[in-house]
Coordinates of C-alpha atoms and ligand atoms in Angstrom, one line a residue:
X6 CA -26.6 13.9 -7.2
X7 CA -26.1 12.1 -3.9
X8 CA -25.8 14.2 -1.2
X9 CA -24.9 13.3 2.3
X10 CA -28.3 13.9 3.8
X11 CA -29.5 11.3 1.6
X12 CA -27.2 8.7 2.9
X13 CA -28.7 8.1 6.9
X14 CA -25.5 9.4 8.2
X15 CA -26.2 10.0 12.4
X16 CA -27.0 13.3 12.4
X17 CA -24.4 13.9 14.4
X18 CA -21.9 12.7 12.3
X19 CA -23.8 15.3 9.3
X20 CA -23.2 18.0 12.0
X21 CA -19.4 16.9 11.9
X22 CA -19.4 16.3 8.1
X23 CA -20.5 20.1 7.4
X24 CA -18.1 21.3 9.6
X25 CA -15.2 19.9 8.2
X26 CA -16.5 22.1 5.0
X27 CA -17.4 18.4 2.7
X28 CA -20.7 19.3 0.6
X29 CA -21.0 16.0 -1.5
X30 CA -20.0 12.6 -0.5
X31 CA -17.0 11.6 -2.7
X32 CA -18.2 8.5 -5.6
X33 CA -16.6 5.9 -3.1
X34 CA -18.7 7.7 0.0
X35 CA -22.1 7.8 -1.9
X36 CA -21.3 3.9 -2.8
X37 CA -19.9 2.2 0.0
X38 CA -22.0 4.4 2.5
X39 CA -24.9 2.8 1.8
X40 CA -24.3 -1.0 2.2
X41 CA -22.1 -0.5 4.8
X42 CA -25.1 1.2 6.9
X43 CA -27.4 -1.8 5.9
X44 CA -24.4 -4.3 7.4
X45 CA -23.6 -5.6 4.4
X46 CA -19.7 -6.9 3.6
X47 CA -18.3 -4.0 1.4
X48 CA -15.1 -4.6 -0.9
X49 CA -14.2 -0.8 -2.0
X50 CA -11.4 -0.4 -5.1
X51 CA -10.3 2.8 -4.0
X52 CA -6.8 4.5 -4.0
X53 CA -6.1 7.3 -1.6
X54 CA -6.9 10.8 -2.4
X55 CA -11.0 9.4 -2.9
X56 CA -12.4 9.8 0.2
X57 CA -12.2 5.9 1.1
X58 CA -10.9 6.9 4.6
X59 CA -14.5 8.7 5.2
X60 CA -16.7 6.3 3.3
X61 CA -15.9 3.4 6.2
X62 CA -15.4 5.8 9.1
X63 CA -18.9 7.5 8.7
X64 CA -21.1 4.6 8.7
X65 CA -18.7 2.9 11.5
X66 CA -19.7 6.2 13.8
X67 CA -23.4 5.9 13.1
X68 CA -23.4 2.3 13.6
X69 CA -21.3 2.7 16.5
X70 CA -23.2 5.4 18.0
X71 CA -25.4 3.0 19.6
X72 CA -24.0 0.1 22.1
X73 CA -21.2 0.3 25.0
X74 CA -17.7 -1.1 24.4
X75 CA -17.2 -4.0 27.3
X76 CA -13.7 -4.4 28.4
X77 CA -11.0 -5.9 26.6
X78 CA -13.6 -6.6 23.7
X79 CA -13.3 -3.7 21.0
X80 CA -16.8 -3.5 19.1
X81 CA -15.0 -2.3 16.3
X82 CA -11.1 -2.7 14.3
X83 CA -9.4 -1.4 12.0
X84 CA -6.5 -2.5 10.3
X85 CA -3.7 -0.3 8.3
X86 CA -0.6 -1.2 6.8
X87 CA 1.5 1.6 8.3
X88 CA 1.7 3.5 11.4
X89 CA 1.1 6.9 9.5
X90 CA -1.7 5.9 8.3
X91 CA -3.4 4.2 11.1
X92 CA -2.6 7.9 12.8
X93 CA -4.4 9.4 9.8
X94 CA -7.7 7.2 10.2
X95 CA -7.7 7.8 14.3
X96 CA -7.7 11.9 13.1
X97 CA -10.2 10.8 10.7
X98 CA -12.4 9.4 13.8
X99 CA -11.6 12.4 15.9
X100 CA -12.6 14.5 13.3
X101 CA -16.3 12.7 12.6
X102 CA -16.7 11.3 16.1
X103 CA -16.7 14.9 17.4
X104 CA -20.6 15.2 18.7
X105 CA -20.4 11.3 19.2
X106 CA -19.6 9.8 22.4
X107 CA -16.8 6.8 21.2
X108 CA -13.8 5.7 22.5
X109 CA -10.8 4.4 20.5
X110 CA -7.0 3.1 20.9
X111 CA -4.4 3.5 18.1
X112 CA -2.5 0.4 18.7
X113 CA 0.7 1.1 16.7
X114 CA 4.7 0.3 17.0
X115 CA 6.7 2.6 18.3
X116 CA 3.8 3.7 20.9
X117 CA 4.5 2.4 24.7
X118 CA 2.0 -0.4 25.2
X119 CA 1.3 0.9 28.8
X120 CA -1.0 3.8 28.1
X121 CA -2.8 1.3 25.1
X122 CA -3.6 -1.0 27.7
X123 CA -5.2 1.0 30.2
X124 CA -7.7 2.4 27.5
X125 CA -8.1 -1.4 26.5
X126 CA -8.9 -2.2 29.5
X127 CA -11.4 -0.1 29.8
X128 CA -13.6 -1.2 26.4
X129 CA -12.9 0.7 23.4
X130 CA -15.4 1.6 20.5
X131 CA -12.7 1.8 18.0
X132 CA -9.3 0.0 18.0
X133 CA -7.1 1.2 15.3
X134 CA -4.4 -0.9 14.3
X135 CA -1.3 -2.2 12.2
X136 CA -1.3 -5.9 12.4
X137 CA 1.8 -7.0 13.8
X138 CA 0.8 -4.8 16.8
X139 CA -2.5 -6.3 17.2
X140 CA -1.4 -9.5 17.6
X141 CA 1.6 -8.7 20.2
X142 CA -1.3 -7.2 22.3
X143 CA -3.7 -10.1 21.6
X144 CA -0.9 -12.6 22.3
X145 CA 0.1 -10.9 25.7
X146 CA -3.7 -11.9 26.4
X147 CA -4.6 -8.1 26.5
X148 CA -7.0 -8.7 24.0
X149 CA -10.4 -9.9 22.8
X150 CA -11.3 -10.1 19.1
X151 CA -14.5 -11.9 19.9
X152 CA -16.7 -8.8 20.4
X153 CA -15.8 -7.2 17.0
X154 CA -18.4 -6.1 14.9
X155 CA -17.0 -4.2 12.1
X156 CA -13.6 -5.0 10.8
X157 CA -12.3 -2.6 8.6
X158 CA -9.1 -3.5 6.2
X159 CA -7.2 -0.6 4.5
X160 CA -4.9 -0.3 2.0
X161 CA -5.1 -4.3 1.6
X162 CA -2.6 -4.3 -1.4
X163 CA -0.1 -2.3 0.5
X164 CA -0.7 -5.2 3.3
X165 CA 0.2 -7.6 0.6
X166 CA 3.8 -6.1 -0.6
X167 CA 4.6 -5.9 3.1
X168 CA 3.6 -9.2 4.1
X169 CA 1.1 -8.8 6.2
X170 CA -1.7 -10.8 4.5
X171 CA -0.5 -13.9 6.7
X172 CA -1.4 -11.7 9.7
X173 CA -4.7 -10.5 8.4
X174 CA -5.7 -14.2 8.1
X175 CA -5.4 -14.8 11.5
X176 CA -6.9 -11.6 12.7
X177 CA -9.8 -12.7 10.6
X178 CA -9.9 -16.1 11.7
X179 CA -10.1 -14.2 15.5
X180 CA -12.7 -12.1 15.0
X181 CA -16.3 -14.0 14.8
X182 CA -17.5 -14.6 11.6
X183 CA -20.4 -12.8 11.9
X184 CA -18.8 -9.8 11.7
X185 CA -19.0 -7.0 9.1
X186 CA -15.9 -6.5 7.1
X187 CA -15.1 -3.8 5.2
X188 CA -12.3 -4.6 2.8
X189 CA -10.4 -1.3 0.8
X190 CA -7.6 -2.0 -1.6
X191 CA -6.6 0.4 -4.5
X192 CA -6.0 -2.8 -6.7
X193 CA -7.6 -6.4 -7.0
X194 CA -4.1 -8.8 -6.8
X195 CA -5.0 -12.6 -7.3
X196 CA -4.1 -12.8 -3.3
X197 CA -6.1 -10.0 -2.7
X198 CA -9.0 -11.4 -4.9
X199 CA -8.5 -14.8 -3.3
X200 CA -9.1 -13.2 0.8
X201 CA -12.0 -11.4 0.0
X202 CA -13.7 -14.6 -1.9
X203 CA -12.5 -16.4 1.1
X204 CA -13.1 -13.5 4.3
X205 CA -16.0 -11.5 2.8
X206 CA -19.4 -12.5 2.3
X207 CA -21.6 -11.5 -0.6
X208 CA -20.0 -7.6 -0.8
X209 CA -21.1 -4.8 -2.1
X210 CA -18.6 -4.1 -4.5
X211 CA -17.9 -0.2 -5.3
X212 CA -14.4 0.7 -7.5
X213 CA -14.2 4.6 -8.4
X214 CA -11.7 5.3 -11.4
X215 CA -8.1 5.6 -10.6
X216 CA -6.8 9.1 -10.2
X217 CA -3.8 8.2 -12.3
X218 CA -5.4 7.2 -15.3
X219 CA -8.5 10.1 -15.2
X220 CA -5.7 12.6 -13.6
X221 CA -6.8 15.5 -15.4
X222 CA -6.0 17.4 -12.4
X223 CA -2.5 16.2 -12.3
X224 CA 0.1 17.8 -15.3
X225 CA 2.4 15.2 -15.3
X226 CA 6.2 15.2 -16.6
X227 CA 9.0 13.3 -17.0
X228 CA 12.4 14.5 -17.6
X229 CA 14.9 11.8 -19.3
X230 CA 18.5 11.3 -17.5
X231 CA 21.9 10.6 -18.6
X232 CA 24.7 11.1 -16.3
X233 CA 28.0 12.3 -18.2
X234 CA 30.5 10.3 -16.0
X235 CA 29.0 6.9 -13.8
X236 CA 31.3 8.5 -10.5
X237 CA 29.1 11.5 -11.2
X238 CA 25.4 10.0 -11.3
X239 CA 24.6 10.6 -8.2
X240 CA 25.5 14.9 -8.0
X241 CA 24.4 15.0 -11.7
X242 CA 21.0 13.7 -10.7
X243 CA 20.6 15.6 -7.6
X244 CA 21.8 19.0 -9.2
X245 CA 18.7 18.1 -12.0
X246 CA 16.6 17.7 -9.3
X247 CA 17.2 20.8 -8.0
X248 CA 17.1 22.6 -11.4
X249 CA 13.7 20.8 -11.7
X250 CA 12.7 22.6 -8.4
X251 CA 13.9 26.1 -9.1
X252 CA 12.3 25.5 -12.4
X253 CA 8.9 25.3 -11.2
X254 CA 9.0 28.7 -9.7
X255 CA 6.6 29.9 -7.0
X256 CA 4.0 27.5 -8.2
X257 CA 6.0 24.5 -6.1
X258 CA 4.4 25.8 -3.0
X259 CA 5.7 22.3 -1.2
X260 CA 6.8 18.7 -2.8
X261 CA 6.9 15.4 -1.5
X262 CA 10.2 13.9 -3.2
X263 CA 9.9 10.3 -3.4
X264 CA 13.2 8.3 -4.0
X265 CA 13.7 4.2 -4.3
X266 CA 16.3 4.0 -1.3
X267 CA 16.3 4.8 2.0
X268 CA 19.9 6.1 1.9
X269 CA 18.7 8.4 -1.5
X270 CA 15.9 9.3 1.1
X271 CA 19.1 10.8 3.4
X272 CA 21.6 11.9 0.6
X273 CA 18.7 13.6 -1.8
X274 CA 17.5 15.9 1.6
X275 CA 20.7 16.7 2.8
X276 CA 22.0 18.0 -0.2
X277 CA 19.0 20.3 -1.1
X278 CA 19.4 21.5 3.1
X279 CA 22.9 22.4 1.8
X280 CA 21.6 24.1 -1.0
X281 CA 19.5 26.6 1.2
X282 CA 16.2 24.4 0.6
X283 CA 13.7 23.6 3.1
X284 CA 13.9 19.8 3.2
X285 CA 13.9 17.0 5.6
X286 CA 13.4 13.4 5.3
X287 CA 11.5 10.4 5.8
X288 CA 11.8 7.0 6.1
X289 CA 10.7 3.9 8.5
X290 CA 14.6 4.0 10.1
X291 CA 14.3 7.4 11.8
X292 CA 12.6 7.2 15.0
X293 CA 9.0 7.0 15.3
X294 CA 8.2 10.8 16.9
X295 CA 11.0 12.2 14.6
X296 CA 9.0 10.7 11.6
X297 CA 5.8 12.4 13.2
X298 CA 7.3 15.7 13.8
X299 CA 9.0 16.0 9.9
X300 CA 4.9 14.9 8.8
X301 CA 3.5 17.2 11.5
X302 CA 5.5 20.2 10.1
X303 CA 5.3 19.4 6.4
X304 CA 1.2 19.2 7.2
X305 CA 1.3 22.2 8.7
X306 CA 3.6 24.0 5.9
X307 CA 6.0 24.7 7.9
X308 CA 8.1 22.0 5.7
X309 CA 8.2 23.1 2.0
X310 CA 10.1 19.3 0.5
X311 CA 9.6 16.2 1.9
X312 CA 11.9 13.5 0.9
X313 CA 10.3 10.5 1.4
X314 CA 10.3 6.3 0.6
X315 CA 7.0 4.8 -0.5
X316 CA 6.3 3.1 2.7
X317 CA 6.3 6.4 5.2
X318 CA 4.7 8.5 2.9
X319 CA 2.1 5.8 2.3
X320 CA -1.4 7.3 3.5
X321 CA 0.4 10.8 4.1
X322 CA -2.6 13.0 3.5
X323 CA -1.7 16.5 3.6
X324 CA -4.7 18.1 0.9
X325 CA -2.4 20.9 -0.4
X326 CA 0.8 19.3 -2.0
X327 CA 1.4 21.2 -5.1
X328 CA 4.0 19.1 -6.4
X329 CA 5.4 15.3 -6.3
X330 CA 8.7 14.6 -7.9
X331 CA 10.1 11.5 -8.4
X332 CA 13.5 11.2 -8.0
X333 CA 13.5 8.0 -9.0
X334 CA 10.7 6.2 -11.5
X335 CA 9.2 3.3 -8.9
X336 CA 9.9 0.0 -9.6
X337 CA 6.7 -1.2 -9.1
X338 CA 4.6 0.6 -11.6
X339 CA 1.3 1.2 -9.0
X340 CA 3.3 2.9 -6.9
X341 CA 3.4 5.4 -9.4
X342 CA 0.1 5.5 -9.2
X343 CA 0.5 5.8 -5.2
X344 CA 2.9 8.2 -5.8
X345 CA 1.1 10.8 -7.8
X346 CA -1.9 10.4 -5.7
X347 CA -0.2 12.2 -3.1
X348 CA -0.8 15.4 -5.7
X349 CA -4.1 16.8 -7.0
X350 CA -6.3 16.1 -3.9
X351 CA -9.2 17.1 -3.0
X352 CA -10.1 18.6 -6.5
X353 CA -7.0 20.4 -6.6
X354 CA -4.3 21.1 -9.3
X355 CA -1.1 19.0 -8.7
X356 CA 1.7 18.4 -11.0
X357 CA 4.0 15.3 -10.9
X358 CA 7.4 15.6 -12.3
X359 CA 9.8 12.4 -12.6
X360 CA 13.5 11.9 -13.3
X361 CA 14.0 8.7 -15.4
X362 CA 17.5 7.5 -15.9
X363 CA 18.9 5.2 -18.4
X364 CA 18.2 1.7 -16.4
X365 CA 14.9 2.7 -15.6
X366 CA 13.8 3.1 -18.8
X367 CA 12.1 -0.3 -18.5
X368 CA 9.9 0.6 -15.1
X369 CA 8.8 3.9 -17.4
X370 CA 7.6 1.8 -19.4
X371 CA 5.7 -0.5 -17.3
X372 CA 4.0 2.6 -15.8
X373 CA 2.9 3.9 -19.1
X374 CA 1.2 0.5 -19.7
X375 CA -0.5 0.7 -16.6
X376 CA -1.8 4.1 -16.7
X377 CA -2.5 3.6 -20.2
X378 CA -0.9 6.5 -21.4
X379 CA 2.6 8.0 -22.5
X380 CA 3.5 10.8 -19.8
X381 CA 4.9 13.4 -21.9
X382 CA 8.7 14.0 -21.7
X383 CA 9.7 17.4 -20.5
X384 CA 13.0 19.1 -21.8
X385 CA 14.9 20.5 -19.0
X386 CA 18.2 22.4 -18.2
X387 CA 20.5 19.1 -17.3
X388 CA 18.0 16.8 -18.0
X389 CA 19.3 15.5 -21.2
X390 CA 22.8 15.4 -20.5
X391 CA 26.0 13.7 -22.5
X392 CA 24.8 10.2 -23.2
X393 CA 26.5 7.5 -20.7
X394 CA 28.8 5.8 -23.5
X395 CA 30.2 9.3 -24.5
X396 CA 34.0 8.7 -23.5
X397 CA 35.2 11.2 -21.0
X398 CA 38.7 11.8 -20.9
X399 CA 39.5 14.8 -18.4
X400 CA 40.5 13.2 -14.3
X401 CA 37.1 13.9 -11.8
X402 CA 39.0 16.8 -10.9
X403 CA 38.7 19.0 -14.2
X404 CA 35.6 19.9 -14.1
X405 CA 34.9 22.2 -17.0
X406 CA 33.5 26.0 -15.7
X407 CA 29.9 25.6 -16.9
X408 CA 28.9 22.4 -14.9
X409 CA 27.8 22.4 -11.5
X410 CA 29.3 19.7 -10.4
X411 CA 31.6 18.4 -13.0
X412 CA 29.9 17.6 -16.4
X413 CA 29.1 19.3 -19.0
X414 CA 25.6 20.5 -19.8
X415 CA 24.1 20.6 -23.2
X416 CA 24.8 23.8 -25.0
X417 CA 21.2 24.6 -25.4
X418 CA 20.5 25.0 -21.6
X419 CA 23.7 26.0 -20.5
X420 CA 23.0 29.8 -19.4
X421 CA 19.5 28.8 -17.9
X422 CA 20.9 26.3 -16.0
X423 CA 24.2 28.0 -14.8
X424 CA 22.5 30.8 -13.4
X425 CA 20.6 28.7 -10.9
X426 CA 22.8 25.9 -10.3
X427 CA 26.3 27.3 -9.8
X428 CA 25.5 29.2 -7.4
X429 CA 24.8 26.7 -4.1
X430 CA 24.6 28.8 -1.1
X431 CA 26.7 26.7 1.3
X432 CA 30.2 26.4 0.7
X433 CA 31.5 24.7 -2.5
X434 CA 34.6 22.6 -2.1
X435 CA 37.5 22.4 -4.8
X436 CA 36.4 21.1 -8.1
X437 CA 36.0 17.3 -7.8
X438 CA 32.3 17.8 -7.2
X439 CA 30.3 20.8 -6.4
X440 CA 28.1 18.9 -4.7
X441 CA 28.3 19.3 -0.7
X442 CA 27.6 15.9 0.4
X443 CA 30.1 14.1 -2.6
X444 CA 31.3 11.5 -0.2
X445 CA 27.9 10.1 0.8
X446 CA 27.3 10.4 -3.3
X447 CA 30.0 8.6 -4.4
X448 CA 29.0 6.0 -1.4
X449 CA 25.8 6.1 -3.2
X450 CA 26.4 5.3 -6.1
X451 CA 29.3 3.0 -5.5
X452 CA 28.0 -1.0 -5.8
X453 CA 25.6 -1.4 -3.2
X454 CA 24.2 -5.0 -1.7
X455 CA 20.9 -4.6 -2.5
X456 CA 18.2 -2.0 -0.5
X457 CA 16.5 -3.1 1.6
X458 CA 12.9 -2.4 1.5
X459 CA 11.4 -0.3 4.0
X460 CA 11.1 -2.3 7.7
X461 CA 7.5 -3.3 8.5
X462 CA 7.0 -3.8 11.6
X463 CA 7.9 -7.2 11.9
X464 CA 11.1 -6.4 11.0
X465 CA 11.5 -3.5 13.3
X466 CA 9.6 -3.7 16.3
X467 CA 11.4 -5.0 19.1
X468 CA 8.5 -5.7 21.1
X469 CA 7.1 -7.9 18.7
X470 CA 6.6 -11.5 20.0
X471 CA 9.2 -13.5 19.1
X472 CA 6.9 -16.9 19.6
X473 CA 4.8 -15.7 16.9
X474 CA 7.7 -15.0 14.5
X475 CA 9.7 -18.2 14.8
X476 CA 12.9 -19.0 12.8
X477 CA 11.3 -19.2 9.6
X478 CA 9.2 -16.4 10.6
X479 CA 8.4 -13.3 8.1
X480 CA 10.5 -10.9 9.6
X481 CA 13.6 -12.8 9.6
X482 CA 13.4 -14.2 6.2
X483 CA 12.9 -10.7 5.3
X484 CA 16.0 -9.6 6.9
X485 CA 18.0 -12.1 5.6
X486 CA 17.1 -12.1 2.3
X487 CA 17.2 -8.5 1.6
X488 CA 20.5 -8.4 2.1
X489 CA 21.0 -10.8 -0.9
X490 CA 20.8 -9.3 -4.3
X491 CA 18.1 -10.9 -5.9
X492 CA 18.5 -11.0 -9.8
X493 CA 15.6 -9.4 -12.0
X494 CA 13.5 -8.5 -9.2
X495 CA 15.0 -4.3 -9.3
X496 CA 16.0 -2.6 -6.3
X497 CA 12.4 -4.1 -4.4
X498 CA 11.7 -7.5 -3.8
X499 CA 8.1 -7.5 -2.5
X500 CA 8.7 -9.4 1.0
X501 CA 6.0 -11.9 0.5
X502 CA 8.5 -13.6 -1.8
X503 CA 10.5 -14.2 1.2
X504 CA 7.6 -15.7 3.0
X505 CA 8.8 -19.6 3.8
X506 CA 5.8 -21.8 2.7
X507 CA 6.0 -23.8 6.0
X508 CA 4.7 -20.4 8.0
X509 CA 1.5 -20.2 5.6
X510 CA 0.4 -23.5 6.1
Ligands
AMP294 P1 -8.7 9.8 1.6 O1 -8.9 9.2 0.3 O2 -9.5 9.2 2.6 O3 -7.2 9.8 1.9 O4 -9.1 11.3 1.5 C1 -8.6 12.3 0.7 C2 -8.9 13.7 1.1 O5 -10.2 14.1 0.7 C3 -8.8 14.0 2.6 O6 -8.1 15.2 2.7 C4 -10.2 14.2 3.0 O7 -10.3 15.0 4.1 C5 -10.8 14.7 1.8 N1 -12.3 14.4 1.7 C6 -12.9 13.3 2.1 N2 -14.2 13.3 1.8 C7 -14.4 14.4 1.2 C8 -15.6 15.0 0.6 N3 -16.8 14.4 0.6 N4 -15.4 16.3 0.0 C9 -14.3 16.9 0.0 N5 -13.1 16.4 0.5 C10 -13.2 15.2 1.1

């Protein structure tokens, strides 16, 4: 077995390794560490949850451990789709770099550009990045790209669904081409496939199994929905969600609740905070150091339930999260994958629990194709409830005694589930729905124009340049078709279908 000695790590950096408590390099670490030490190009098909962060950042430090940064000219870059996760590789630095003498700039939105400057300025070792941010800096002439040695591309396939794949063209076309790229992505897309034929040269090419599809570390679940009355989805589904929750006992030690829509984001935490849970939520509309703070205290487990959209929790790694529900099954199957991965880290046990409703029947099955396997249904208070096309006769208002919020539950749960849910601890108003936040629900689940997917930063950084972005520039077209419904594509169209073919020429 490889071990990290045997991989002419900086001794240094070993010195760093053992005291973060690692003992064998991870399959990604013992394959990419190698050729990425011996500057060769490395493609890596890793998820998250494999170590992928340490197998680039630990040769980067060694290589980097020699040579001065000159001003203005990072020696090294780095390039992440989100903010959150760019944070999470600058810790990851911090954390190796320890006995190292490097310098590095996180260069993210929602960061004043002032301070990022200054260390600029200075030279910088490391510059960690999301792209749209790099090329505001580079375009207010702060920047040189010409010194860079080692470019580093993460989480390429989460580039592609936000669009950024345009921008990581032109970062590459920036940098010189004798540079040393290594290029992570959990999946090979044919636009993925075609940039690393086109950016990378000759690579070493390492791909570890998926967690989702070896996963014996992750019990997963899924419970089938079926809302008694339509005007009732919403409560129905969050009352299951919270049955799912008690269910689980002291062994849900903390969650990360993912949900399609932002607004579900809002709606889902607020009604568990009503119901005496510990929950806040997440999502790329609240403000940047609100979004840090929610992460900082669910890391620290100070925040049992994190209610989260794909995007923000992208990257999240918090080791210990006992528990990922979905509140919704993703429309895009790997995000499942994503998802889950968030569970069962670090060799630990994790359990994934979805809710699948009626309509998304077709996404469950997508996901089963993909992870090659059937995810066993699980039989839960609520969770089979009266099928949708049962007729319902009695006004919103008559909600019969044994429902939580106005249905009826099956007879075969009903005293498990009655003991739990019926008994919310804030206020219940009258009968039309026991569920505190009803008006936001019946908002939510009245017609919607379709979400919109999470901002990027294109679409929310006001600092962006706006020469760069032009009229027919991604992060309008996003805008303005997102609010469009667009037929067959779900509740997420993947914004490089909004990209105009004139920008990509
Ligand atoms: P990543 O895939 O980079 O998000 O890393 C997933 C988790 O694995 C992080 O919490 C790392 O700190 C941890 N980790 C990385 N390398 C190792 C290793 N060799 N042994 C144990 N844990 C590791």
């Amino acid at each position: 077995m490889t071990t990290f000695s045997d991989l002419e790590l900086d001794p240094k950096v070993l010195k760093a390794i053992a005291e973060a408590g690692y003992e064998t390099p991870t399959p990604i670490q013992a394959g990419a560490i190698p050729p990425a030490l011996q500057g060769k190009d490395v493609l890596g098909i890793a998820q998250t949850g494999t170590g992928k962060t340490a197998s680039f950042v630990l040769p980067m430090i060694t290589m980097l451990a020699k040579g001065r940064a000159r001003a203005r000219m990072p020696r090294s870059l780095v390039l992440c789709p989100t903010r959150e996760l760019a944070a999470q590789v600058a810790e990851n630095f911090d954390t190796y770099a320890k006995h190292v003498k490097l310098t590095k700039a996180l260069l993210i939105g929602g960061v004043s550009f002032k301070e990022q400057d200054m260390l600029i300025d200075r030279g910088v070792d490391v510059l960690i990045a999301t792209p749209g941010r790099l090329l505001d800096h580079f375009e207010r002439g702060k920047l040189l790209l010409t010194g860079v040695q080692v470019m580093v591309v993460d989480e390429a396939d989460r580039m592609l669904d936000m669009g950024f794949i345009p921008d990581i063209e032109r970062i590459f076309s920036l940098t010189p081409f004798t540079r040393q790229t290594l290029f992570f992505s959990a999946t090979m897309a044919p636009e993925i496939e075609r940039i690393t034929n086109t950016f990378l040269s000759a690579p070493a090419r390492i791909e570890v199994a998926r967690q989702a599809t070896t996963g014996e570390n992750i019990e997963q679940g899924v419970v089938m929905f079926r809302y008694s009355r339509k005007e009732q989805e919403g409560s129905e589904k969050r009352a299951l969600l919270r049955d799912i929750i008690q269910d689980e006992g002291d062994g849900l030690t903390n969650a990360i609740i993912f949900c399609n829509r932002k607004m579900d984001v809002d709606i889902v935490a607020k009604s568990l905070k009503k119901y005496g849970m510990d929950a806040a939520p997440i999502h790329g509309d609240l403000e940047q150091s609100q979004r840090m703070r929610t992460l900082d205290a669910f890391r620290d487990g100070q925040l049992k339930l994190l209610v989260a959209s794909d995007v923000a929790a992208r990257g999240l790694d918090v080791p210990a999260v006992s528990h990922v529900l979905n509140y919704d099954v993703p429309s895009h199957a790997e995000d499942y994958v994503h998802r889950i991965g968030r569970t069962g880290r670090a060799g630990r046990k994790g359990k994934a629990i979805m809710i699948c409703s009626g309509r998304d029947e077709k996404n469950l099955a997508a996901i089963e194709k993909l992870v090659a396997n059937t995810i066993p249904r699980i039989d839960l208070p609520g969770g089979t409830r009266a099928p949708a096309e049962t007729p319902v006769t009695s006004a919103p208002d008559a909600a019969t005694p044994e429902t939580t919020e106005g249905k009826p539950r099956s007879s075969r749960t009903r005293s498990r589930s009655r003991s739990r849910s019926d008994t919310p601890k804030a206020p219940v108003p009258a009968a039309v729905s026991a569920d505190p936040i009803a008006p936001e629900a019946v908002t939510a689940d009245a017609p919607q124009p379709a979400p919109q997917p999470e901002p990027v930063e294109a679409a929310k950084a006001p600092e962006r340049s706006q020469s760069r972005r032009g009229s027919s520039s991604r992060g309008q077209s996003r805008g303005s078709s997102d609010r469009n419904h667009v037929q067959g594509m779900g509740d997420h169209l993947p914004s490089f279908i909004a990209l105009s073919f004139e920008e990509r020429k």
